[in-house]
CSV table of C-alpha atoms in Angstrom, one decimal:
chain,number,residue,atom,x,y,z
A,1,MET,CA,14.2,51.4,-39.4
A,2,VAL,CA,16.5,50.1,-36.2
A,3,SER,CA,19.7,51.1,-35.7
A,4,SER,CA,23.0,49.1,-34.5
A,5,LEU,CA,23.7,51.6,-31.6
A,6,HIS,CA,19.9,51.7,-30.4
A,7,GLU,CA,20.3,47.4,-30.5
A,8,SER,CA,24.0,47.8,-29.2
A,9,LEU,CA,22.4,49.7,-25.6
A,10,HIS,CA,20.1,47.5,-24.9
A,11,ARG,CA,21.7,44.3,-25.9
A,12,ILE,CA,25.1,44.8,-24.0
A,13,PHE,CA,22.6,43.2,-20.7
A,14,GLN,CA,21.6,40.8,-22.8
A,15,LYS,CA,24.9,39.6,-22.7
A,16,ASP,CA,25.5,40.4,-19.2
A,17,PRO,CA,22.8,40.5,-17.7
A,18,ALA,CA,23.9,41.1,-13.6
A,19,LEU,CA,25.7,44.4,-15.1
A,20,LEU,CA,21.8,46.1,-15.3
A,21,THR,CA,22.0,45.2,-11.2
A,22,ARG,CA,25.7,46.7,-11.3
A,23,ALA,CA,24.3,49.4,-13.2
A,24,LEU,CA,21.4,50.1,-10.7
A,25,GLN,CA,22.9,49.7,-7.9
A,26,GLY,CA,26.2,51.5,-8.4
A,27,VAL,CA,25.7,53.9,-11.1
A,28,LEU,CA,21.8,55.1,-9.7
A,29,GLY,CA,22.4,54.1,-6.0
A,30,ILE,CA,19.0,52.3,-6.8
A,31,PRO,CA,19.2,49.6,-3.5
A,32,PHE,CA,17.9,46.9,-6.0
A,33,PRO,CA,17.7,43.5,-3.9
A,34,GLU,CA,20.7,41.0,-5.6
A,35,PRO,CA,19.1,38.3,-8.5
A,36,ARG,CA,19.8,34.3,-7.4
A,37,GLU,CA,19.0,34.4,-11.2
A,38,PHE,CA,18.6,36.0,-14.5
A,39,ALA,CA,16.2,34.5,-17.5
A,40,GLY,CA,15.5,36.9,-20.9
A,41,MET,CA,12.0,36.7,-21.6
A,42,ASN,CA,9.8,37.2,-24.5
A,43,VAL,CA,10.3,41.2,-25.5
A,44,ASP,CA,6.9,40.8,-27.7
A,45,LEU,CA,3.3,42.6,-25.8
A,46,THR,CA,1.2,42.3,-28.4
A,47,GLU,CA,-2.0,41.4,-27.9
A,48,ILE,CA,-5.0,39.6,-29.7
A,49,GLU,CA,-5.6,43.1,-31.3
A,50,PRO,CA,-3.8,43.5,-33.9
A,51,VAL,CA,-1.7,46.0,-32.2
A,52,GLU,CA,1.9,45.3,-32.5
A,53,ARG,CA,3.9,46.8,-28.8
A,54,ARG,CA,7.3,45.9,-28.3
A,55,VAL,CA,10.0,46.7,-25.8
A,56,ASP,CA,13.7,46.4,-26.5
A,57,THR,CA,15.2,43.9,-23.5
A,58,LEU,CA,12.8,42.2,-21.5
A,59,LEU,CA,14.5,40.1,-18.4
A,60,ARG,CA,13.6,38.4,-15.4
A,61,ALA,CA,15.5,38.7,-11.9
A,62,GLU,CA,14.6,36.1,-9.0
A,63,THR,CA,15.5,37.9,-6.0
A,64,ASP,CA,15.4,36.9,-2.3
A,65,GLN,CA,12.8,39.7,-2.1
A,66,GLY,CA,10.2,37.8,-4.5
A,67,THR,CA,10.8,38.5,-8.7
A,68,TYR,CA,11.4,41.5,-10.9
A,69,LEU,CA,10.7,42.2,-14.6
A,70,LEU,CA,13.7,44.6,-15.4
A,71,VAL,CA,12.6,46.6,-19.1
A,72,VAL,CA,15.1,47.8,-21.0
A,73,GLU,CA,14.5,50.7,-23.2
A,74,SER,CA,17.0,52.6,-26.0
A,75,GLN,CA,17.0,55.8,-26.5
A,76,GLY,CA,18.0,57.7,-29.0
A,77,GLU,CA,16.0,61.4,-28.6
A,78,ARG,CA,12.7,62.1,-27.3
A,79,ASP,CA,9.8,60.8,-28.2
A,80,ASP,CA,6.5,62.1,-26.2
A,81,ARG,CA,4.9,58.8,-27.2
A,82,LYS,CA,6.6,57.2,-25.5
A,83,ARG,CA,5.1,58.7,-22.6
A,84,GLY,CA,1.8,56.7,-23.4
A,85,SER,CA,3.4,53.1,-23.6
A,86,TRP,CA,5.9,52.8,-21.3
A,87,PRO,CA,2.9,53.0,-18.7
A,88,TYR,CA,1.3,50.5,-20.8
A,89,TYR,CA,4.4,48.1,-21.1
A,90,LEU,CA,4.4,48.1,-17.2
A,91,SER,CA,1.1,47.9,-16.3
A,92,TYR,CA,0.5,44.7,-19.1
A,93,LEU,CA,3.8,42.9,-18.2
A,94,TYR,CA,2.2,43.2,-14.3
A,95,GLU,CA,-0.7,41.9,-15.2
A,96,LYS,CA,-0.1,39.1,-17.2
A,97,TYR,CA,2.9,38.1,-14.9
A,98,ARG,CA,1.9,39.3,-12.0
A,99,CYS,CA,5.9,40.4,-11.4
A,100,GLU,CA,6.7,44.0,-10.5
A,101,PRO,CA,8.2,45.8,-13.5
A,102,VAL,CA,11.2,48.2,-13.1
A,103,LEU,CA,11.7,50.6,-16.4
A,104,ILE,CA,15.4,51.4,-16.9
A,105,VAL,CA,16.4,53.7,-19.8
A,106,ILE,CA,19.7,54.0,-21.9
A,107,THR,CA,20.4,57.1,-23.7
A,108,GLN,CA,23.6,59.1,-25.0
A,109,ASN,CA,22.0,61.9,-25.1
A,110,SER,CA,22.1,64.3,-22.2
A,111,ALA,CA,19.0,66.2,-23.0
A,112,THR,CA,17.2,63.2,-23.8
A,113,ALA,CA,17.8,61.5,-20.6
A,114,ARG,CA,16.7,64.7,-19.0
A,115,TRP,CA,13.4,64.4,-20.8
A,116,ALA,CA,13.1,60.2,-20.0
A,117,ALA,CA,14.0,60.6,-16.2
A,118,GLN,CA,10.8,62.6,-15.8
A,119,PRO,CA,7.9,60.9,-14.2
A,120,ILE,CA,4.5,59.9,-15.9
A,121,ARG,CA,1.8,60.6,-14.6
A,122,ARG,CA,-1.9,59.9,-15.1
A,123,GLY,CA,-4.9,61.0,-13.1
A,124,PHE,CA,-6.3,63.7,-11.6
A,125,PRO,CA,-3.1,66.8,-10.6
A,126,GLY,CA,-1.9,65.8,-7.6
A,127,TRP,CA,-3.6,63.0,-6.9
A,128,GLU,CA,-2.5,60.9,-9.9
A,129,SER,CA,-4.0,57.2,-10.7
A,130,LEU,CA,-0.8,56.3,-12.4
A,131,THR,CA,3.3,57.0,-12.0
A,132,VAL,CA,6.1,55.9,-13.5
A,133,ARG,CA,9.1,57.0,-12.9
A,134,PRO,CA,11.8,55.7,-15.2
A,135,LEU,CA,15.5,54.9,-13.7
A,136,VAL,CA,17.9,56.5,-16.5
A,137,LEU,CA,21.2,55.6,-17.5
A,138,GLY,CA,23.3,57.9,-19.5
A,139,PRO,CA,26.2,60.6,-20.1
A,140,ASP,CA,25.4,62.2,-16.6
A,141,ASN,CA,25.7,59.4,-14.4
A,142,VAL,CA,27.2,56.3,-16.2
A,143,PRO,CA,31.2,57.1,-15.1
A,144,VAL,CA,33.6,57.4,-17.7
A,145,ILE,CA,36.3,54.8,-16.7
A,146,ALA,CA,39.5,56.2,-18.2
A,147,ASP,CA,41.8,53.9,-15.6
A,148,VAL,CA,42.9,50.7,-17.1
A,149,ARG,CA,42.6,49.1,-13.5
A,150,GLU,CA,39.2,50.3,-13.2
A,151,ALA,CA,37.9,48.8,-16.0
A,152,GLU,CA,39.9,45.2,-15.4
A,153,ARG,CA,38.0,45.1,-13.0
A,154,ASP,CA,34.4,44.8,-14.5
A,155,VAL,CA,34.5,45.1,-18.2
A,156,PRO,CA,31.3,44.8,-19.0
A,157,LEU,CA,30.5,48.3,-17.2
A,158,ALA,CA,33.7,49.5,-18.7
A,159,VAL,CA,31.9,49.0,-22.0
A,160,LEU,CA,28.8,50.4,-21.1
A,161,SER,CA,30.6,53.6,-21.0
A,162,ALA,CA,32.3,53.6,-23.9
A,163,MET,CA,29.0,53.1,-24.8
A,164,THR,CA,27.1,55.8,-23.3
A,165,HIS,CA,30.2,58.6,-23.4
A,166,GLY,CA,30.3,57.7,-27.2
A,167,ARG,CA,28.5,60.6,-28.5
A,168,GLY,CA,30.6,63.4,-26.0
A,169,PRO,CA,34.1,64.4,-25.8
A,170,GLN,CA,35.1,61.7,-23.2
A,171,ALA,CA,35.0,58.9,-25.2
A,172,ALA,CA,38.4,58.4,-26.5
A,173,ALA,CA,39.7,58.6,-22.9
A,174,ILE,CA,37.7,55.0,-22.3
A,175,LEU,CA,39.2,53.7,-25.7
A,176,GLU,CA,43.1,52.7,-24.7
A,177,PRO,CA,42.1,51.3,-21.0
A,178,LEU,CA,39.1,49.1,-22.5
A,179,ALA,CA,41.4,48.2,-25.4
A,180,ALA,CA,43.5,46.9,-22.6
A,181,ALA,CA,40.7,45.2,-20.3
A,182,LEU,CA,39.6,43.3,-23.5
A,183,ARG,CA,42.4,40.7,-22.7
A,184,THR,CA,41.5,40.0,-19.7
A,185,ILE,CA,38.4,37.9,-20.9
A,186,ASP,CA,37.1,35.5,-23.3
A,187,THR,CA,37.6,36.3,-27.1
A,188,ASP,CA,34.2,35.1,-28.0
A,189,SER,CA,32.8,37.6,-25.3
A,190,ALA,CA,35.4,40.3,-26.2
A,191,ALA,CA,34.1,40.3,-29.3
A,192,VAL,CA,30.9,40.7,-28.9
A,193,PHE,CA,31.7,44.3,-26.7
A,194,VAL,CA,34.0,45.2,-29.7
A,195,GLN,CA,31.5,45.2,-32.2
A,196,PHE,CA,29.1,47.0,-29.0
A,197,VAL,CA,31.6,49.8,-28.7
A,198,ASP,CA,31.9,50.4,-32.4
A,199,SER,CA,28.7,50.6,-33.1
A,200,CYS,CA,28.1,53.4,-30.4
A,201,LEU,CA,31.1,55.8,-31.7
A,202,ALA,CA,29.5,58.7,-33.3
A,203,ASP,CA,32.9,59.9,-34.4
A,204,PRO,CA,34.4,59.3,-37.0
A,205,GLN,CA,37.8,59.7,-35.8
A,206,ALA,CA,37.3,57.6,-32.7
A,207,GLN,CA,35.7,54.6,-34.4
A,208,GLN,CA,39.4,54.7,-36.5
A,209,ILE,CA,41.3,54.1,-33.5
A,210,TRP,CA,38.8,51.9,-31.7
A,211,ARG,CA,39.6,50.0,-34.8
A,212,ASP,CA,42.6,50.2,-35.2
A,213,LEU,CA,43.6,49.4,-31.1
A,214,MET,CA,41.2,46.4,-31.9
A,215,THR,CA,43.5,46.1,-35.0
A,216,ALA,CA,46.6,45.8,-32.7
A,217,MET,CA,45.2,43.6,-30.5
A,218,GLN,CA,43.6,40.8,-32.8
A,219,TYR,CA,40.1,40.5,-30.8
A,220,PHE,CA,38.5,42.9,-33.8
A,221,TRP,CA,39.5,40.3,-36.6
A,222,ARG,CA,38.0,37.3,-35.3
A,223,HIS,CA,34.2,39.6,-35.7
A,224,PRO,CA,32.8,40.1,-39.4
A,225,LEU,CA,33.3,43.7,-39.2
A,226,ALA,CA,36.3,43.2,-39.5
A,227,GLU,CA,36.1,41.9,-43.3
A,228,GLN,CA,35.1,45.4,-43.9
A,229,VAL,CA,38.3,46.6,-42.8
A,230,ARG,CA,40.2,44.2,-44.6
A,231,GLU,CA,38.7,45.2,-47.9
A,232,GLU,CA,39.0,48.8,-47.0
A,233,GLY,CA,43.1,47.8,-46.5
A,234,ARG,CA,43.1,45.8,-49.5
A,235,GLU,CA,42.0,48.9,-51.6
A,236,GLN,CA,44.7,50.9,-50.4
A,237,GLY,CA,47.5,48.7,-49.5
A,238,ILE,CA,47.3,46.8,-46.7
A,239,GLU,CA,50.9,47.0,-45.6
A,240,GLN,CA,50.5,51.0,-45.8
A,241,GLU,CA,47.0,50.4,-44.4
A,242,ARG,CA,48.9,48.8,-41.6
A,243,ALA,CA,51.5,51.4,-41.2
A,244,SER,CA,48.9,54.4,-41.1
A,245,MET,CA,47.8,52.6,-38.4
A,246,VAL,CA,50.8,52.4,-36.2
A,247,LEU,CA,51.1,56.0,-36.8
A,248,ARG,CA,47.6,57.2,-36.1
A,249,ILE,CA,47.6,55.4,-33.3
A,250,LEU,CA,50.6,57.0,-31.7
A,251,GLU,CA,49.9,60.8,-32.5
A,252,TRP,CA,45.8,60.0,-30.9
A,253,ARG,CA,48.0,58.8,-27.7
A,254,GLY,CA,49.2,62.5,-27.9
A,255,ILE,CA,53.0,61.4,-28.8
A,256,GLU,CA,55.2,63.3,-31.0
A,257,VAL,CA,56.0,61.0,-34.1
A,258,PRO,CA,59.8,62.0,-35.5
A,259,GLU,CA,60.6,62.0,-38.9
A,260,SER,CA,62.5,59.3,-38.5
A,261,VAL,CA,60.1,56.9,-37.1
A,262,ARG,CA,57.4,58.1,-39.1
A,263,GLU,CA,60.0,57.1,-42.1
A,264,ARG,CA,60.8,53.8,-41.3
A,265,VAL,CA,57.2,53.1,-40.3
A,266,THR,CA,56.1,54.0,-44.1
A,267,SER,CA,58.8,52.5,-45.8
A,268,CYS,CA,58.1,49.0,-44.2
A,269,THR,CA,56.4,46.1,-45.7
A,270,ASP,CA,56.8,43.4,-43.9
A,271,LEU,CA,53.4,43.0,-41.9
A,272,VAL,CA,54.8,40.7,-39.5
A,273,ARG,CA,56.7,43.1,-37.9
A,274,LEU,CA,53.8,46.3,-38.1
A,275,ASP,CA,51.2,44.2,-36.4
A,276,THR,CA,53.9,44.2,-33.7
A,277,TRP,CA,54.6,47.3,-33.6
A,278,ALA,CA,50.5,48.4,-33.4
A,279,GLU,CA,50.7,46.7,-30.5
A,280,ARG,CA,53.5,48.1,-29.4
A,281,ALA,CA,52.2,51.3,-29.8
A,282,VAL,CA,49.1,50.9,-27.8
A,283,HIS,CA,51.3,51.2,-24.6
A,284,ALA,CA,54.2,53.4,-25.8
A,285,LYS,CA,55.2,55.7,-23.6
A,286,ASP,CA,58.2,57.1,-26.5
A,287,PRO,CA,57.6,57.1,-30.6
A,288,GLU,CA,61.3,55.1,-30.2
A,289,ASP,CA,59.5,51.9,-27.9
A,290,LEU,CA,58.2,50.8,-31.3
A,291,PHE,CA,61.0,48.7,-32.2
A,292,GLY,CA,62.3,47.1,-29.2
A,293,ASP,CA,64.9,45.1,-29.6
A,294,ASP,CA,64.5,45.1,-33.9
A,295,GLN,CA,67.3,45.7,-35.3
A,296,THR,CA,66.2,46.7,-38.7
């Protein structure tokens, strides 16, 4: 069964095709020409014979240097069958469209990235008839974007950063700047990116922090995934859940919470006030910053 993680890792390029160009140029240092236009294409490569073959994402990029077909494959682990199917995909696409195909593999796993980057050679040793050199985006080359201003300059790249580092220790450092950067784009796009990131966070604590941040900043609640969290909140009492969220955000950010602050937060039953405190917790430098001018 195809997982939400697998889908998110390649669908982000369907959401923002230009991100793929920026990743090739900026992350991999590939002098890929600047596209004038992108178009999504049918990912089904099945022939008349009943053998189903599908790529994950297929984009057509029109550039001043010609038309390219960008094949994006999401890869969770090593799969030696791909050493046969990837050359087939590229050959089939060239024969069908007479455009140069480019294979890009995206993964969260460093070992998988090293495996995927190995050239695929077919033919006589030293005189190969076919060589495929995949371009690989993974945790070893996608930058860790842990600065708010950098995240705001390119929000989709910051999302890609969170996704590719979603299984590693760097994930937590990316989430807070990304959460702030999501404020700078339209809420519909932000809601889609929220789901992509949520699907790619392997650490339950990091995923919980991400949901807390999104709840505090009101983006998360626009997405159907929020219904699951609301249901969990109803089970334990929404006020109690929201108070716990405020404290989790502070503790996750390394801010020591004195007992007086903890007691004030946990005893609050005003959801509007708790929502305000949750949003302040994202940026607070001191636990007392939660309360601002509140008198009670």
